[in-house]
mmCIF file of C-alpha atoms in Angstrom:
data_model
loop_
_atom_site.group_PDB
_atom_site.id
_atom_site.type_symbol
_atom_site.label_atom_id
_atom_site.label_comp_id
_atom_site.label_asym_id
_atom_site.label_seq_id
_atom_site.Cartn_x
_atom_site.Cartn_y
_atom_site.Cartn_z
ATOM 1 C CA UNK A 1 94.349 113.433 82.369
ATOM 2 C CA UNK A 2 93.187 109.946 83.291
ATOM 3 C CA UNK A 3 93.308 108.779 86.907
ATOM 4 C CA UNK A 4 92.546 105.249 88.049
ATOM 5 C CA UNK A 5 91.729 104.698 91.714
ATOM 6 C CA UNK A 6 91.936 101.142 93.020
ATOM 7 C CA UNK A 7 89.429 100.388 95.755
ATOM 8 C CA UNK A 8 88.819 97.204 97.657
ATOM 9 C CA UNK A 9 85.764 96.021 99.514
ATOM 10 C CA UNK A 10 86.898 94.581 102.843
ATOM 11 C CA UNK A 11 85.108 93.063 105.836
ATOM 12 C CA UNK A 12 84.486 95.355 108.777
ATOM 13 C CA UNK A 13 87.431 95.066 111.165
ATOM 14 C CA UNK A 14 85.475 92.814 113.542
ATOM 15 C CA UNK A 15 84.238 90.570 110.726
ATOM 16 C CA UNK A 16 87.485 89.319 109.156
ATOM 17 C CA UNK A 17 87.192 85.544 108.814
ATOM 18 C CA UNK A 18 89.361 82.936 107.101
ATOM 19 C CA UNK A 19 88.390 79.521 105.807
ATOM 20 C CA UNK A 20 90.427 77.130 108.011
ATOM 21 C CA UNK A 21 90.625 74.556 105.197
ATOM 22 C CA UNK A 22 91.859 76.766 102.340
ATOM 23 C CA UNK A 23 93.321 79.727 104.235
ATOM 24 C CA UNK A 24 91.305 82.040 101.960
ATOM 25 C CA UNK A 25 89.410 85.025 103.339
ATOM 26 C CA UNK A 26 85.652 84.584 103.428
ATOM 27 C CA UNK A 27 84.000 87.380 101.432
ATOM 28 C CA UNK A 28 80.256 87.030 101.820
ATOM 29 C CA UNK A 29 79.488 90.607 100.827
ATOM 30 C CA UNK A 30 77.780 91.231 104.167
ATOM 31 C CA UNK A 31 79.071 93.841 106.613
ATOM 32 C CA UNK A 32 81.673 95.052 104.103
ATOM 33 C CA UNK A 33 83.132 98.521 103.690
ATOM 34 C CA UNK A 34 85.506 100.308 101.336
ATOM 35 C CA UNK A 35 89.051 99.849 102.590
ATOM 36 C CA UNK A 36 89.681 103.028 104.660
ATOM 37 C CA UNK A 37 92.960 103.980 102.945
ATOM 38 C CA UNK A 38 91.312 103.502 99.548
ATOM 39 C CA UNK A 39 88.825 106.169 100.632
ATOM 40 C CA UNK A 40 91.813 108.490 101.069
ATOM 41 C CA UNK A 41 93.008 107.518 97.578
ATOM 42 C CA UNK A 42 89.577 108.259 96.109
ATOM 43 C CA UNK A 43 89.344 111.579 97.933
ATOM 44 C CA UNK A 44 92.731 112.632 96.551
ATOM 45 C CA UNK A 45 91.727 111.712 92.991
ATOM 46 C CA UNK A 46 88.534 113.769 93.346
ATOM 47 C CA UNK A 47 90.499 116.699 94.774
ATOM 48 C CA UNK A 48 92.782 116.623 91.731
ATOM 49 C CA UNK A 49 89.763 116.399 89.415
ATOM 50 C CA UNK A 50 88.101 119.391 91.045
ATOM 51 C CA UNK A 51 91.217 121.555 90.847
ATOM 52 C CA UNK A 52 92.417 120.707 87.317
ATOM 53 C CA UNK A 53 90.619 120.709 83.936
ATOM 54 C CA UNK A 54 89.923 117.651 81.797
ATOM 55 C CA UNK A 55 90.460 115.030 84.499
ATOM 56 C CA UNK A 56 88.613 111.711 84.432
ATOM 57 C CA UNK A 57 88.543 109.456 87.491
ATOM 58 C CA UNK A 58 87.777 105.748 87.092
ATOM 59 C CA UNK A 59 87.334 103.554 90.165
ATOM 60 C CA UNK A 60 88.444 99.925 89.713
ATOM 61 C CA UNK A 61 87.826 97.002 92.010
ATOM 62 C CA UNK A 62 88.314 93.244 91.945
ATOM 63 C CA UNK A 63 85.934 90.940 93.753
ATOM 64 C CA UNK A 64 82.463 89.395 93.745
ATOM 65 C CA UNK A 65 79.591 91.279 92.169
ATOM 66 C CA UNK A 66 78.623 92.584 95.603
ATOM 67 C CA UNK A 67 81.599 94.976 95.152
ATOM 68 C CA UNK A 68 79.407 96.933 92.713
ATOM 69 C CA UNK A 69 78.094 98.635 95.843
ATOM 70 C CA UNK A 70 81.582 99.968 96.646
ATOM 71 C CA UNK A 71 82.021 101.258 93.091
ATOM 72 C CA UNK A 72 78.632 102.976 93.231
ATOM 73 C CA UNK A 73 79.787 104.663 96.432
ATOM 74 C CA UNK A 74 82.928 105.819 94.613
ATOM 75 C CA UNK A 75 80.796 107.344 91.851
ATOM 76 C CA UNK A 76 78.596 109.023 94.460
ATOM 77 C CA UNK A 77 81.761 110.537 95.944
ATOM 78 C CA UNK A 78 82.763 112.020 92.586
ATOM 79 C CA UNK A 79 84.343 109.328 90.390
ATOM 80 C CA UNK A 80 83.250 109.385 86.750
ATOM 81 C CA UNK A 81 83.044 105.627 86.147
ATOM 82 C CA UNK A 82 83.473 102.260 87.823
ATOM 83 C CA UNK A 83 84.947 98.994 86.563
ATOM 84 C CA UNK A 84 84.659 95.657 88.371
ATOM 85 C CA UNK A 85 86.725 92.619 87.442
ATOM 86 C CA UNK A 86 84.857 89.600 88.682
ATOM 87 C CA UNK A 87 84.537 85.863 88.176
ATOM 88 C CA UNK A 88 85.138 82.565 89.922
ATOM 89 C CA UNK A 89 88.589 82.373 88.338
ATOM 90 C CA UNK A 90 89.736 85.277 90.538
ATOM 91 C CA UNK A 91 88.723 83.601 93.815
ATOM 92 C CA UNK A 92 91.585 83.026 96.234
ATOM 93 C CA UNK A 93 94.051 85.296 94.411
ATOM 94 C CA UNK A 94 97.108 86.305 96.415
ATOM 95 C CA UNK A 95 98.823 89.686 95.977
ATOM 96 C CA UNK A 96 100.701 88.507 92.859
ATOM 97 C CA UNK A 97 97.628 87.197 91.031
ATOM 98 C CA UNK A 98 95.648 90.248 92.144
ATOM 99 C CA UNK A 99 98.331 92.625 90.865
ATOM 100 C CA UNK A 100 98.408 90.853 87.471
ATOM 101 C CA UNK A 101 94.639 91.166 87.090
ATOM 102 C CA UNK A 102 94.519 94.827 88.128
ATOM 103 C CA UNK A 103 97.479 95.715 85.900
ATOM 104 C CA UNK A 104 95.715 94.076 82.930
ATOM 105 C CA UNK A 105 92.593 96.104 83.736
ATOM 106 C CA UNK A 106 94.519 99.385 83.826
ATOM 107 C CA UNK A 107 96.135 98.549 80.468
ATOM 108 C CA UNK A 108 92.717 97.809 78.976
ATOM 109 C CA UNK A 109 91.410 101.187 80.161
ATOM 110 C CA UNK A 110 93.920 102.837 77.846
ATOM 111 C CA UNK A 111 96.569 105.486 78.529
ATOM 112 C CA UNK A 112 96.485 106.238 82.253
ATOM 113 C CA UNK A 113 98.511 109.065 83.781
ATOM 114 C CA UNK A 114 98.086 108.391 87.472
ATOM 115 C CA UNK A 115 97.114 105.315 89.500
ATOM 116 C CA UNK A 116 96.237 105.899 93.155
ATOM 117 C CA UNK A 117 95.613 103.258 95.785
ATOM 118 C CA UNK A 118 95.716 102.928 99.549
ATOM 119 C CA UNK A 119 98.982 102.011 101.188
ATOM 120 C CA UNK A 120 97.505 98.703 102.371
ATOM 121 C CA UNK A 121 94.189 96.950 102.974
ATOM 122 C CA UNK A 122 92.840 96.217 106.440
ATOM 123 C CA UNK A 123 92.144 92.561 105.639
ATOM 124 C CA UNK A 124 95.563 91.434 104.394
ATOM 125 C CA UNK A 125 97.798 94.269 105.680
ATOM 126 C CA UNK A 126 100.578 93.295 103.222
ATOM 127 C CA UNK A 127 101.048 96.622 101.449
ATOM 128 C CA UNK A 128 102.437 94.726 98.441
ATOM 129 C CA UNK A 129 99.787 95.011 95.742
ATOM 130 C CA UNK A 130 100.406 98.627 94.686
ATOM 131 C CA UNK A 131 104.125 98.135 94.076
ATOM 132 C CA UNK A 132 103.465 94.866 92.230
ATOM 133 C CA UNK A 133 100.946 96.534 89.920
ATOM 134 C CA UNK A 134 103.509 99.216 89.061
ATOM 135 C CA UNK A 135 105.998 96.450 88.295
ATOM 136 C CA UNK A 136 103.602 94.723 85.872
ATOM 137 C CA UNK A 137 102.783 98.077 84.255
ATOM 138 C CA UNK A 138 106.500 98.961 84.123
ATOM 139 C CA UNK A 139 105.914 102.416 85.597
ATOM 140 C CA UNK A 140 107.451 104.242 88.604
ATOM 141 C CA UNK A 141 105.915 103.805 92.058
ATOM 142 C CA UNK A 142 105.957 106.057 95.109
ATOM 143 C CA UNK A 143 104.739 104.693 98.441
ATOM 144 C CA UNK A 144 103.641 106.218 101.769
ATOM 145 C CA UNK A 145 102.554 109.403 99.984
ATOM 146 C CA UNK A 146 101.064 112.134 102.187
ATOM 147 C CA UNK A 147 100.879 114.958 99.604
ATOM 148 C CA UNK A 148 100.527 115.243 95.805
ATOM 149 C CA UNK A 149 101.204 118.227 93.562
ATOM 150 C CA UNK A 150 100.245 117.896 89.900
ATOM 151 C CA UNK A 151 102.797 119.301 87.451
ATOM 152 C CA UNK A 152 102.592 119.547 83.675
ATOM 153 C CA UNK A 153 104.556 116.369 83.030
ATOM 154 C CA UNK A 154 104.322 114.544 86.327
ATOM 155 C CA UNK A 155 103.771 114.793 90.064
ATOM 156 C CA UNK A 156 105.703 115.991 93.080
ATOM 157 C CA UNK A 157 104.914 113.827 96.091
ATOM 158 C CA UNK A 158 105.784 114.054 99.747
ATOM 159 C CA UNK A 159 106.645 110.640 101.167
ATOM 160 C CA UNK A 160 106.586 109.729 104.818
ATOM 161 C CA UNK A 161 109.905 108.090 105.668
ATOM 162 C CA UNK A 162 111.596 107.103 108.891
ATOM 163 C CA UNK A 163 112.533 110.257 110.731
ATOM 164 C CA UNK A 164 110.693 112.711 108.487
ATOM 165 C CA UNK A 165 109.605 113.345 104.897
ATOM 166 C CA UNK A 166 111.091 113.452 101.423
ATOM 167 C CA UNK A 167 109.896 115.217 98.264
ATOM 168 C CA UNK A 168 110.179 113.335 94.975
ATOM 169 C CA UNK A 169 109.380 114.486 91.439
ATOM 170 C CA UNK A 170 108.158 111.694 89.163
ATOM 171 C CA UNK A 171 107.024 111.835 85.505
ATOM 172 C CA UNK A 172 103.731 110.422 84.243
ATOM 173 C CA UNK A 173 102.602 107.680 84.222
ATOM 174 C CA UNK A 174 103.109 106.841 87.888
ATOM 175 C CA UNK A 175 101.464 104.800 90.625
ATOM 176 C CA UNK A 176 101.263 106.129 94.176
ATOM 177 C CA UNK A 177 100.084 104.524 97.401
ATOM 178 C CA UNK A 178 98.736 106.980 99.952
ATOM 179 C CA UNK A 179 98.573 107.009 103.726
ATOM 180 C CA UNK A 180 95.885 108.464 105.995
ATOM 181 C CA UNK A 181 97.695 111.795 106.408
ATOM 182 C CA UNK A 182 97.021 112.865 102.816
ATOM 183 C CA UNK A 183 93.445 114.041 103.434
ATOM 184 C CA UNK A 184 90.191 113.549 105.276
ATOM 185 C CA UNK A 185 87.694 111.544 103.163
ATOM 186 C CA UNK A 186 84.462 113.393 102.489
ATOM 187 C CA UNK A 187 80.880 112.266 102.036
ATOM 188 C CA UNK A 188 78.772 111.735 98.926
ATOM 189 C CA UNK A 189 76.410 114.533 97.933
ATOM 190 C CA UNK A 190 72.752 114.064 97.074
ATOM 191 C CA UNK A 191 73.558 114.832 93.430
ATOM 192 C CA UNK A 192 76.341 112.236 93.582
ATOM 193 C CA UNK A 193 74.001 109.588 94.970
ATOM 194 C CA UNK A 194 71.448 110.279 92.261
ATOM 195 C CA UNK A 195 74.139 110.048 89.582
ATOM 196 C CA UNK A 196 75.465 106.785 91.050
ATOM 197 C CA UNK A 197 72.015 105.227 90.651
ATOM 198 C CA UNK A 198 72.116 105.970 86.920
ATOM 199 C CA UNK A 199 75.720 104.908 86.266
ATOM 200 C CA UNK A 200 76.239 101.439 84.825
ATOM 201 C CA UNK A 201 79.212 99.675 86.419
ATOM 202 C CA UNK A 202 81.295 97.857 83.799
ATOM 203 C CA UNK A 203 82.085 94.213 84.634
ATOM 204 C CA UNK A 204 85.024 92.454 82.984
ATOM 205 C CA UNK A 205 85.734 88.737 83.147
ATOM 206 C CA UNK A 206 89.177 87.074 82.864
ATOM 207 C CA UNK A 207 88.767 86.362 79.155
ATOM 208 C CA UNK A 208 88.058 90.034 78.466
ATOM 209 C CA UNK A 209 91.379 90.961 80.060
ATOM 210 C CA UNK A 210 93.364 88.496 77.978
ATOM 211 C CA UNK A 211 94.463 86.587 81.077
ATOM 212 C CA UNK A 212 95.022 82.857 81.247
ATOM 213 C CA UNK A 213 93.165 81.233 84.131
ATOM 214 C CA UNK A 214 96.425 79.552 85.181
ATOM 215 C CA UNK A 215 97.623 83.014 86.269
ATOM 216 C CA UNK A 216 94.601 83.733 88.455
ATOM 217 C CA UNK A 217 92.978 82.604 91.672
ATOM 218 C CA UNK A 218 94.429 79.854 93.818
ATOM 219 C CA UNK A 219 95.996 78.202 90.760
ATOM 220 C CA UNK A 220 97.993 81.307 89.882
ATOM 221 C CA UNK A 221 98.899 82.199 93.476
ATOM 222 C CA UNK A 222 102.340 81.010 94.649
ATOM 223 C CA UNK A 223 101.594 82.241 98.194
ATOM 224 C CA UNK A 224 100.094 79.547 100.388
ATOM 225 C CA UNK A 225 98.536 79.813 103.840
ATOM 226 C CA UNK A 226 99.766 76.636 105.513
ATOM 227 C CA UNK A 227 97.556 76.735 108.564
ATOM 228 C CA UNK A 228 94.863 78.952 110.050
ATOM 229 C CA UNK A 229 93.836 78.659 113.683
ATOM 230 C CA UNK A 230 92.503 80.717 116.551
ATOM 231 C CA UNK A 231 94.832 80.940 119.549
ATOM 232 C CA UNK A 232 93.471 79.240 122.629
ATOM 233 C CA UNK A 233 93.926 80.906 125.971
ATOM 234 C CA UNK A 234 94.033 78.549 128.938
ATOM 235 C CA UNK A 235 93.989 80.022 132.413
ATOM 236 C CA UNK A 236 93.670 78.175 135.699
ATOM 237 C CA UNK A 237 91.904 80.592 137.976
ATOM 238 C CA UNK A 238 92.168 80.347 141.753
ATOM 239 C CA UNK A 239 89.648 82.555 143.506
ATOM 240 C CA UNK A 240 90.072 83.529 147.158
ATOM 241 C CA UNK A 241 87.203 85.440 148.716
ATOM 242 C CA UNK A 242 87.786 87.938 151.504
ATOM 243 C CA UNK A 243 86.580 86.395 154.746
ATOM 244 C CA UNK A 244 87.857 88.908 157.287
ATOM 245 C CA UNK A 245 91.046 86.947 157.943
ATOM 246 C CA UNK A 246 94.567 87.073 156.521
ATOM 247 C CA UNK A 247 94.043 83.718 154.816
ATOM 248 C CA UNK A 248 93.510 84.979 151.223
ATOM 249 C CA UNK A 249 96.513 87.313 151.464
ATOM 250 C CA UNK A 250 98.688 84.527 152.858
ATOM 251 C CA UNK A 251 97.669 82.261 149.960
ATOM 252 C CA UNK A 252 98.482 85.036 147.450
ATOM 253 C CA UNK A 253 101.933 85.554 148.984
ATOM 254 C CA UNK A 254 102.627 81.817 148.817
ATOM 255 C CA UNK A 255 101.586 81.782 145.137
ATOM 256 C CA UNK A 256 103.841 84.712 144.251
ATOM 257 C CA UNK A 257 106.735 83.136 146.139
ATOM 258 C CA UNK A 258 106.242 79.854 144.268
ATOM 259 C CA UNK A 259 106.327 81.743 140.948
ATOM 260 C CA UNK A 260 109.506 83.495 142.162
ATOM 261 C CA UNK A 261 107.868 86.873 141.693
ATOM 262 C CA UNK A 262 108.873 87.943 145.196
#
């Protein structure tokens, strides 16, 4: 059984920055982490590997070469291999261009039974990429998954839906997006860290995926960020200091009356 886990390196929550000219997220490689929900996806893949025979887990990411660090972390956690798709042609890709590139990568990896990814990423928060990848692969997709049971010919998943849950049986191959309720991500072991140091992360460029550069990056992204700006808060502050008289209170009452609050 072959499982592909899609992981994304994202800025720490307090470090998300956009280029005001292009509307593209700035990815310097500094202060980055694995997208939290992708950690849940990786943990679930490792759980399946540890409880079933002949399971291979491959972690896949798209981004600058600094994302090798995230893939090494995935191997340290228990993944068998890591693949990075990287190159200037991918820069500025929206969810459509990203999904095309990741789908091409999964196809190149050969027959894959199960693709697992986080429900959404903390930088974009769109939750679109997983479903789009399934569309380009022409396989079923199940979203908001909080439980997975491996069957002989497919999976039974529990999906979180409005007002409760639903159980769905889906044949292989299938793509699922998981939420935080599925598990509690673990930590890499010492043996895992030592193995990660020895593992060579495979890097594929656009030409190796058979993709035309017109389908990638800003050129291949129909989504456009029209304007990026930081909201400006303007407050006129009037400060009245207590002076032992009723003056400050009287001024406050006049202000509230003028604003028709009273």
